XYZ file of C-alpha atoms in Angstrom:
634
model
C 159.148 151.822 314.143
C 161.471 149.075 315.272
C 164.373 148.028 313.097
C 165.231 144.358 313.640
C 168.524 142.959 312.709
C 168.539 139.229 312.260
C 171.569 137.249 313.236
C 172.143 134.068 311.381
C 172.449 131.036 313.677
C 175.419 128.641 313.644
C 174.190 125.190 313.130
C 177.152 123.156 314.625
C 180.666 123.380 316.019
C 182.246 122.614 312.721
C 181.005 125.887 311.252
C 182.879 127.647 313.987
C 186.231 125.998 313.083
C 185.638 126.910 309.302
C 185.224 130.530 310.272
C 188.217 130.621 312.369
C 190.217 129.065 309.512
C 188.924 131.597 307.109
C 190.134 134.346 309.325
C 193.506 133.115 309.736
C 193.920 132.778 305.894
C 192.888 136.510 305.727
C 195.714 137.485 307.966
C 198.303 135.762 306.038
C 197.041 137.286 302.814
C 197.352 140.738 304.232
C 201.082 140.192 305.069
C 201.821 139.100 301.501
C 202.406 141.655 298.620
C 199.575 141.608 296.272
C 200.303 140.643 292.748
C 200.493 143.342 290.172
C 197.570 143.462 287.742
C 198.454 142.009 284.297
C 199.031 144.546 281.560
C 196.429 143.337 279.305
C 195.053 145.574 276.517
C 191.896 146.029 278.372
C 193.415 147.148 281.607
C 194.821 150.642 282.518
C 198.580 151.147 282.978
C 199.527 152.870 286.187
C 201.855 155.763 285.393
C 204.733 156.845 287.635
C 205.353 160.588 288.643
C 208.286 161.916 286.701
C 210.608 164.914 286.933
C 208.933 166.344 283.798
C 205.532 166.061 285.569
C 206.983 167.928 288.586
C 208.390 170.688 286.496
C 205.109 171.022 284.512
C 203.158 171.084 287.769
C 205.558 173.775 289.202
C 205.371 175.974 286.181
C 201.570 175.677 286.144
C 201.450 176.711 289.850
C 203.740 179.729 289.134
C 201.521 180.843 286.180
C 198.369 180.377 288.076
C 199.789 182.255 291.030
C 200.944 185.023 288.708
C 197.577 185.427 286.982
C 195.860 185.410 290.323
C 198.150 188.222 291.787
C 197.670 190.195 288.404
C 193.850 189.887 288.849
C 194.113 191.097 292.454
C 196.254 193.946 291.395
C 193.817 195.100 288.649
C 190.677 194.473 290.842
C 192.338 196.513 293.713
C 190.770 199.988 294.042
C 193.262 202.730 293.309
C 192.906 204.131 296.795
C 193.618 200.852 298.579
C 197.483 201.471 298.966
C 196.840 204.945 300.473
C 194.108 203.339 302.761
C 196.634 200.808 304.067
C 199.424 203.501 304.403
C 197.136 205.902 306.258
C 195.901 203.038 308.554
C 199.577 202.329 309.513
C 201.156 205.717 309.756
C 198.193 208.080 309.977
C 196.843 210.583 307.440
C 199.440 211.370 304.649
C 200.433 214.985 303.886
C 198.870 216.614 300.812
C 200.854 216.214 297.577
C 202.733 219.299 296.520
C 200.234 219.989 293.744
C 197.273 219.746 296.090
C 198.997 221.918 298.754
C 199.947 224.632 296.252
C 196.576 224.751 294.615
C 195.097 225.433 298.032
C 197.559 228.356 298.142
C 196.027 229.606 294.790
C 198.839 228.701 292.554
C 197.817 228.087 288.919
C 199.586 226.997 285.715
C 201.421 229.875 284.095
C 204.696 229.054 282.190
C 204.599 225.990 279.776
C 206.928 223.185 281.087
C 209.472 221.104 278.953
C 210.912 217.844 280.329
C 214.189 216.477 278.995
C 214.873 212.908 280.110
C 218.213 211.405 280.891
C 220.054 208.386 279.446
C 217.999 205.072 279.286
C 214.888 206.657 280.971
C 213.107 207.569 277.691
C 211.215 204.985 275.537
C 212.478 203.801 272.152
C 210.219 202.048 269.504
C 210.932 200.028 266.335
C 209.949 201.815 262.995
C 211.865 199.384 260.710
C 213.819 196.173 261.396
C 215.042 192.792 260.249
C 212.926 189.632 259.921
C 213.363 188.498 263.412
C 211.391 191.565 264.475
C 208.448 191.032 262.213
C 205.271 192.330 263.850
C 207.031 194.723 266.154
C 206.293 197.805 264.142
C 206.034 200.865 266.608
C 206.390 198.473 269.542
C 208.510 199.574 272.398
C 212.016 198.026 272.476
C 213.015 200.127 275.548
C 211.298 201.683 278.478
C 207.716 201.984 279.661
C 205.644 199.024 278.816
C 208.098 197.413 276.349
C 207.206 194.006 278.023
C 204.054 194.224 276.025
C 206.065 193.118 272.974
C 206.214 189.785 274.326
C 202.680 189.295 275.544
C 201.348 187.458 272.583
C 201.540 183.975 274.254
C 198.853 182.613 276.517
C 200.903 182.870 279.619
C 202.924 186.013 280.259
C 205.394 184.093 282.373
C 206.190 181.661 279.544
C 206.579 184.569 277.188
C 209.191 186.116 279.418
C 211.032 182.894 279.414
C 210.835 182.766 275.641
C 212.244 186.351 275.672
C 215.266 185.532 277.875
C 216.088 182.417 276.068
C 215.389 183.067 272.329
C 215.126 186.899 271.666
C 218.097 188.690 273.179
C 220.295 188.543 270.092
C 217.436 189.967 267.780
C 216.813 192.688 270.518
C 220.600 193.495 270.967
C 220.779 193.755 267.087
C 218.158 196.395 266.904
C 219.273 198.389 269.920
C 222.817 198.505 268.812
C 224.531 201.308 266.743
C 226.627 200.978 263.786
C 230.263 200.882 265.143
C 231.514 203.067 262.282
C 228.928 205.637 261.847
C 227.244 205.839 265.302
C 223.785 205.541 263.780
C 221.174 202.806 263.273
C 222.614 199.901 261.128
C 221.118 199.636 257.603
C 217.665 198.254 257.528
C 216.854 199.354 261.225
C 215.159 202.500 262.425
C 214.588 202.940 266.130
C 213.072 206.232 267.175
C 212.066 207.913 270.512
C 208.398 207.502 271.725
C 206.499 210.706 271.399
C 204.322 212.344 274.231
C 204.427 212.356 277.868
C 204.351 208.663 277.980
C 207.791 208.592 276.496
C 209.279 208.721 279.968
C 206.596 208.985 282.644
C 207.474 205.450 283.663
C 210.616 203.464 282.909
C 208.668 200.092 283.656
C 205.237 199.555 285.342
C 205.628 200.743 288.912
C 208.984 202.398 288.463
C 208.164 206.105 287.878
C 210.433 208.705 286.283
C 208.417 211.762 285.431
C 204.906 210.626 286.450
C 204.778 212.029 289.901
C 206.011 215.518 288.689
C 203.475 215.298 285.836
C 200.679 214.501 288.077
C 201.414 217.187 290.569
C 201.667 219.947 287.739
C 198.323 218.572 286.436
C 196.718 219.543 289.966
C 197.470 223.095 289.496
C 195.997 223.175 285.917
C 198.710 221.844 283.578
C 197.791 219.601 280.672
C 199.078 218.142 277.351
C 198.913 221.679 275.878
C 201.308 223.160 278.580
C 203.552 220.155 279.137
C 205.898 218.775 276.658
C 208.392 215.802 276.832
C 211.427 216.500 274.614
C 212.202 212.938 274.066
C 215.281 212.063 272.055
C 217.293 208.880 271.073
C 219.656 208.868 274.034
C 221.959 206.299 272.411
C 223.438 208.583 269.756
C 225.601 211.683 269.913
C 223.776 214.927 270.512
C 224.525 216.368 267.023
C 223.297 213.276 265.324
C 219.807 213.924 266.933
C 219.421 216.972 264.695
C 217.167 215.504 262.151
C 214.997 213.380 264.468
C 214.854 215.501 267.662
C 216.275 219.049 267.697
C 214.081 220.434 264.939
C 210.838 219.231 266.642
C 211.963 220.526 270.096
C 212.544 223.885 268.747
C 209.215 224.061 266.848
C 207.335 222.602 269.789
C 208.796 225.183 272.249
C 208.068 228.050 269.816
C 204.578 226.760 269.422
C 204.110 226.470 273.276
C 205.346 230.086 273.726
C 202.939 231.312 271.064
C 199.871 229.616 272.244
C 200.296 230.504 275.890
C 200.397 234.187 275.488
C 204.050 234.588 274.986
C 204.985 233.064 278.244
C 208.412 231.541 278.181
C 208.975 227.897 279.068
C 210.358 226.236 282.166
C 212.838 223.552 281.017
C 213.539 220.676 283.398
C 216.363 218.302 282.156
C 217.494 215.449 284.184
C 220.790 213.551 284.272
C 222.249 213.224 280.743
C 219.319 215.528 279.672
C 221.286 218.312 281.254
C 224.195 217.900 278.635
C 221.647 217.376 275.710
C 219.839 220.505 276.523
C 223.099 222.630 277.080
C 224.011 221.340 273.551
C 220.613 222.198 272.415
C 220.850 225.774 273.420
C 223.907 226.285 271.517
C 222.617 224.343 268.491
C 219.343 226.303 268.317
C 221.074 229.675 268.239
C 223.909 228.694 265.740
C 223.306 229.396 262.090
C 222.235 226.625 259.610
C 223.350 224.103 258.491
C 225.278 223.256 261.707
C 222.622 224.867 263.971
C 218.916 225.547 264.093
C 219.260 229.200 263.037
C 217.108 230.505 265.898
C 219.403 233.536 266.292
C 221.514 234.640 269.330
C 218.342 235.861 271.254
C 216.312 232.643 270.719
C 216.982 231.395 274.382
C 216.225 234.899 275.895
C 212.780 235.023 273.996
C 211.756 231.318 274.745
C 213.177 230.131 278.233
C 212.414 231.537 281.594
C 214.224 229.019 283.662
C 216.291 225.878 283.406
C 216.164 223.447 286.181
C 219.535 221.531 285.754
C 220.626 218.313 287.570
C 218.122 216.138 287.465
C 225.848 184.973 277.184
C 223.282 187.969 277.431
C 225.485 190.074 279.615
C 228.362 189.980 277.065
C 226.057 191.050 274.171
C 224.524 193.684 276.278
C 227.888 195.224 276.833
C 228.717 195.085 273.251
C 225.430 196.916 272.509
C 226.040 199.674 275.124
C 229.580 200.261 273.694
C 228.044 201.312 270.398
C 225.967 204.096 272.189
C 227.956 207.264 271.582
C 225.987 209.234 274.051
C 227.739 207.507 276.887
C 230.936 209.347 275.798
C 229.289 212.609 276.807
C 229.499 211.639 280.358
C 233.192 211.237 280.561
C 234.548 213.586 283.232
C 235.234 216.961 281.909
C 237.936 219.406 282.963
C 240.709 216.794 283.514
C 242.958 216.965 286.619
C 242.137 220.539 287.173
C 238.530 219.638 288.141
C 238.880 216.169 289.410
C 242.225 216.008 291.107
C 245.631 214.544 290.313
C 247.766 211.711 291.803
C 248.166 213.128 295.338
C 245.021 215.550 295.637
C 241.360 215.841 295.058
C 238.798 218.452 295.765
C 236.962 216.369 298.282
C 240.083 215.533 300.145
C 239.524 213.025 302.899
C 235.843 212.360 303.085
C 233.911 210.613 305.951
C 231.532 208.005 304.434
C 229.929 207.377 307.778
C 228.699 211.089 308.284
C 225.100 211.357 308.874
C 222.926 213.639 306.758
C 221.489 216.846 308.508
C 217.964 216.594 309.350
C 216.757 220.177 308.270
C 217.271 222.303 305.516
C 219.565 225.341 306.059
C 221.464 227.693 303.769
C 225.212 227.054 303.195
C 225.349 224.059 305.579
C 227.506 221.089 304.987
C 228.011 217.452 305.992
C 230.696 217.533 308.674
C 233.818 215.606 308.315
C 234.050 214.862 312.065
C 234.737 211.640 313.749
C 235.603 208.929 311.434
C 237.231 211.289 309.107
C 240.224 208.850 308.792
C 238.132 206.821 306.201
C 241.162 206.636 304.070
C 244.724 205.594 304.555
C 246.912 208.616 304.347
C 247.703 209.491 300.602
C 244.612 207.927 299.007
C 242.432 210.370 297.121
C 239.635 210.498 294.540
C 242.002 212.051 291.954
C 243.161 208.500 291.158
C 239.990 207.419 289.279
C 241.586 204.045 288.370
C 244.158 202.185 290.378
C 245.442 198.824 289.552
C 245.699 197.152 292.928
C 244.682 198.442 296.326
C 248.227 198.972 297.377
C 248.703 201.311 294.445
C 245.695 203.415 295.460
C 247.311 203.882 298.937
C 250.985 204.754 298.034
C 252.284 208.251 297.551
C 252.890 208.825 293.873
C 256.654 209.065 294.346
C 256.735 205.401 295.414
C 254.876 204.139 292.327
C 256.848 202.733 289.466
C 254.936 203.458 286.237
C 255.601 202.522 282.635
C 253.894 204.559 279.945
C 251.388 202.448 278.007
C 251.338 204.752 275.013
C 254.866 203.389 274.021
C 253.505 199.819 273.756
C 253.593 198.083 270.341
C 250.716 196.267 269.004
C 252.034 193.012 267.403
C 248.510 192.197 266.088
C 248.442 188.992 267.910
C 245.038 189.276 269.814
C 244.972 187.888 273.245
C 241.245 187.552 273.086
C 239.882 186.147 269.814
C 236.250 186.478 270.667
C 234.068 188.661 268.394
C 231.646 189.567 271.301
C 233.686 192.573 272.344
C 233.808 195.632 270.210
C 237.642 196.161 270.297
C 239.187 194.063 272.961
C 239.843 191.464 270.472
C 242.200 193.771 268.648
C 244.573 193.994 271.846
C 247.472 191.647 272.320
C 248.977 190.517 275.598
C 251.499 193.304 275.434
C 248.994 195.916 275.177
C 246.846 194.612 278.176
C 249.981 194.412 280.405
C 251.030 197.838 279.357
C 247.694 199.256 280.644
C 248.183 197.486 283.917
C 251.869 198.606 284.174
C 250.855 202.265 284.065
C 249.332 201.675 287.588
C 247.319 204.834 288.083
C 244.834 206.828 285.888
C 243.578 210.377 286.627
C 240.877 212.265 284.767
C 243.319 213.460 282.163
C 245.118 210.120 281.549
C 241.757 208.194 281.437
C 241.073 209.720 278.123
C 244.366 208.471 276.750
C 243.598 205.027 278.161
C 240.129 205.110 276.339
C 241.882 206.025 273.058
C 244.262 203.091 273.472
C 241.900 200.293 274.268
C 238.997 201.547 272.087
C 240.382 203.769 269.183
C 237.341 203.414 266.855
C 234.945 204.299 269.704
C 236.992 207.366 270.679
C 237.413 208.386 267.194
C 233.642 209.030 266.933
C 233.789 210.583 270.315
C 236.363 213.055 269.390
C 234.106 214.181 266.356
C 231.154 214.870 268.703
C 232.448 215.627 272.291
C 235.107 217.402 273.981
C 236.359 217.198 277.729
C 238.909 219.938 278.256
C 238.780 223.718 279.579
C 238.791 226.423 277.113
C 241.761 228.890 277.154
C 240.070 231.439 275.030
C 236.298 231.201 274.400
C 236.591 233.718 271.514
C 238.644 231.100 269.563
C 236.513 230.297 266.501
C 237.133 226.576 267.086
C 234.674 226.687 269.878
C 231.799 227.436 267.446
C 231.890 223.763 266.533
C 229.126 221.571 268.005
C 231.603 219.114 269.696
C 232.150 221.777 272.400
C 228.481 222.701 272.994
C 227.896 219.904 275.660
C 230.872 220.936 277.797
C 230.154 223.782 280.120
C 233.866 224.469 280.421
C 234.296 225.150 276.720
C 231.118 227.070 275.987
C 229.279 230.091 277.184
C 225.663 230.179 278.523
C 223.194 231.904 276.185
C 222.943 235.799 276.538
C 219.730 235.716 278.524
C 220.156 237.533 281.835
C 216.574 237.085 282.681
C 216.726 233.304 282.501
C 217.461 231.548 285.621
C 219.277 228.246 286.373
C 218.226 225.993 289.264
C 220.613 223.193 290.074
C 218.772 220.587 292.019
C 220.330 217.319 292.939
C 220.441 214.596 295.558
C 223.107 214.319 298.261
C 223.953 212.023 301.206
C 224.047 208.817 299.218
C 227.436 206.837 298.772
C 228.243 207.433 295.152
C 231.029 205.894 292.856
C 233.956 208.255 292.352
C 237.117 205.982 291.809
C 237.902 202.329 291.298
C 240.410 199.597 292.070
C 240.992 197.389 289.166
C 242.838 194.193 288.484
C 244.172 192.144 285.552
C 241.848 189.432 284.830
C 242.050 186.314 282.599
C 242.868 186.840 278.917
C 241.152 183.701 277.908
C 238.477 183.699 275.166
C 235.468 186.065 275.805
C 236.880 187.347 279.117
C 237.191 190.930 280.023
C 240.861 191.686 280.607
C 240.364 194.531 283.146
C 237.823 194.157 286.050
C 236.955 195.907 289.197
C 238.751 194.193 292.127
C 235.801 193.320 294.229
C 238.074 191.920 296.963
C 239.523 195.398 297.669
C 237.708 196.727 300.751
C 238.880 199.221 303.282
C 240.001 197.734 306.649
C 238.241 200.154 309.044
C 234.656 201.036 309.955
C 232.986 203.925 307.723
C 235.863 203.129 304.899
C 234.738 204.557 301.487
C 236.344 201.731 299.726
C 234.020 198.709 299.371
C 234.134 195.987 296.790
C 236.785 197.795 294.683
C 234.904 201.137 294.497
C 235.632 204.383 296.305
C 232.486 206.279 297.172
C 231.715 209.863 297.930
C 228.806 212.198 298.692
C 226.286 212.128 295.756
C 222.928 210.915 294.526
C 224.085 207.196 294.098
C 224.818 207.917 290.391
C 226.349 211.469 290.058
C 228.825 212.701 292.667
C 228.178 216.171 294.274
C 231.189 217.575 292.467
C 229.807 216.857 289.198
C 226.284 217.974 289.901
C 227.038 221.231 291.742
C 230.411 222.668 290.689
C 229.342 224.971 287.810
C 226.595 226.655 289.782
C 228.841 226.815 292.835
C 231.699 228.422 290.926
C 231.864 228.092 287.179
C 228.535 229.977 286.424
C 228.481 232.018 289.740
C 228.027 235.645 288.936
C 229.408 237.042 285.637
C 232.306 234.732 284.656
C 233.622 234.005 281.127
C 231.415 230.893 281.039
C 228.391 233.026 282.051
C 228.891 236.420 280.547
C 225.408 237.757 281.133
C 225.358 236.786 284.683
C 222.369 234.372 284.541
C 221.420 233.931 288.130
C 222.114 230.283 289.639
C 220.455 228.660 292.607
C 221.983 225.671 294.254
C 219.813 223.082 295.887
C 221.420 219.954 297.329
C 218.566 217.821 298.531
C 219.287 216.325 301.850
C 215.840 215.327 303.034
C 213.369 212.779 301.608
C 214.610 210.694 298.655
C 217.699 212.111 296.928
C 218.472 209.111 294.672
C 219.304 209.888 291.092
C 215.860 208.948 289.608
C 213.790 208.928 292.750
C 214.515 212.527 293.334
C 211.955 213.367 290.642
C 209.420 212.144 293.277
C 210.911 214.282 296.045
C 208.099 216.389 297.383
C 210.248 219.303 298.337
C 211.818 219.392 294.803
C 208.400 219.037 293.139
C 207.030 221.912 295.199
C 209.906 224.112 294.131
C 209.508 223.293 290.384
C 205.785 223.967 290.708
C 206.455 227.402 292.246
C 208.943 228.159 289.387
C 206.534 227.213 286.785
C 203.810 229.278 288.402
C 206.086 232.389 288.302
C 208.382 232.318 291.318
C 212.011 233.420 291.201
C 215.074 231.992 293.003
C 214.679 234.700 295.494
C 211.128 233.692 296.342
C 212.408 230.201 296.963
C 214.861 231.358 299.702
C 218.106 231.214 297.733
C 220.738 228.477 298.125
C 219.775 225.383 300.121
C 222.968 223.425 300.521
C 223.460 220.084 302.203
C 227.116 219.250 301.106
C 230.657 220.660 301.010
C 230.391 221.755 297.351
C 231.486 225.371 298.091
C 234.416 224.153 300.074
C 235.491 221.664 297.460
C 234.882 224.217 294.720
C 237.378 226.549 296.404
C 240.091 224.062 296.096
C 239.687 224.062 292.263
C 241.987 226.575 290.614
C 239.972 227.611 287.531
C 240.363 230.916 285.428
C 236.976 232.500 285.471
């Protein structure tokens, strides 16, 4: 079929001229700006794109991407990450639980976990009006973000939290500065069950990996117990809310598992809490639990030791009495003085050993001149880098304890707990003392925070006992200090000290006097103070030493290396001690709970192994050499 197009004919030459004229007019019109349409009521106004539109569009995109990624995460098969990892690195080794199950190990002794500071979940049981609707919702740990998921977009709810809710949250997480307990009208309690500390936040495990591996050899909720406690308050104040249930649950676990004793695994501050618990449970009522002097011997097989918003957060944490339990114990005898420290000159550039071996140590070979001569870790606080390096005989010091408070506050801000009660003279007196050791740090804290330290003195002690038979050591304030109390009379019980090594860990600090203007902190770490040579242990005002990134080796290992080694006055029944400084895989303070070598040892102990079965001490530090430098009457 043909398609014909008909062309109109031009009749005469005048038509051509008119056409050409029209074309020229069109060209002229194109060069001119077209008039804007009249804004009549019947016509639509053209809206310009504003900054508000851009912000809304940006937030919408962020929310859309967030939900899309969340959808992919939930839709992803649980085995996908392992599949990707195996595709890149090859087949992964069996987890410890799978490996030991193949060897025939099965659940035997019940296991009790004792979490450390901040890793246990806390929930609200009673609160003020701003916390309406949050009954039994987590205020801390685990999935506490779900408290704020009531809005349509999780992202916008987080914005709401950070902009509007901190003061209400801080109010409920703070303790009364006089009593050290929850303020009137507020009740915050620890979350119960294994979920109390399996994860600190989604994707950030604490006990979850260890729990999963124990489950692989037959452990379940009847043979595993999380001894959760309110880690904000002093240990003795947990008596009514924590200690009684812990005692009853351990007794029940022993009774329902054929009389098999429990294996207790405390971590971080949980070590101090459980040390206090062992004395509390044996002490007579009303001060203690009334379990009798043989309670630990009957119920415990082994103890695996060692494991505007910023301002308000600091005010909140300074009401937590539990933080006072972690002040260095033993004073200058353990931690060193003005011109010496047990660690001596330490090489921060030394490499970790690759293989486990008994009584091996990280060498202090090349690069051992990491410090200028005369600098040591015994000076826990130095005001100025030059002061940290001078010999003590060249430092001019003025005793801050003689300063008079003229009640003329240098800082009139009510955010801080007690800084606002110090005048300029007090602040300068602290700086003029120049250097503080473990012994004088306690005096410093009493000087700058007398109310806090008054409560501390009622619940904790940090010295060394001269005579453990003195009746004063029967008071609970001494029970969490291993240098002022005895281990239980339980010679069949074993203690395993497992801790991370090989990671630079804070040990001493260089401070400076900051501004005393309103709401500023008068004393701050001098972040400009850094060592001038390679491998220096001084960086950003902090002296580092071997440890697990949070706790130095000396703190984690000294008691098992010397204080409790064999029969001593601190360990009269000679409870066996096993030292394990983890130098392979992850040794970080919390990550070590996912260390496969450590998990394997714990599972073997729970399944009935002894320290001798594990091969004895496995040391990856100089803890024995450092301990020999400490002169302690045993």
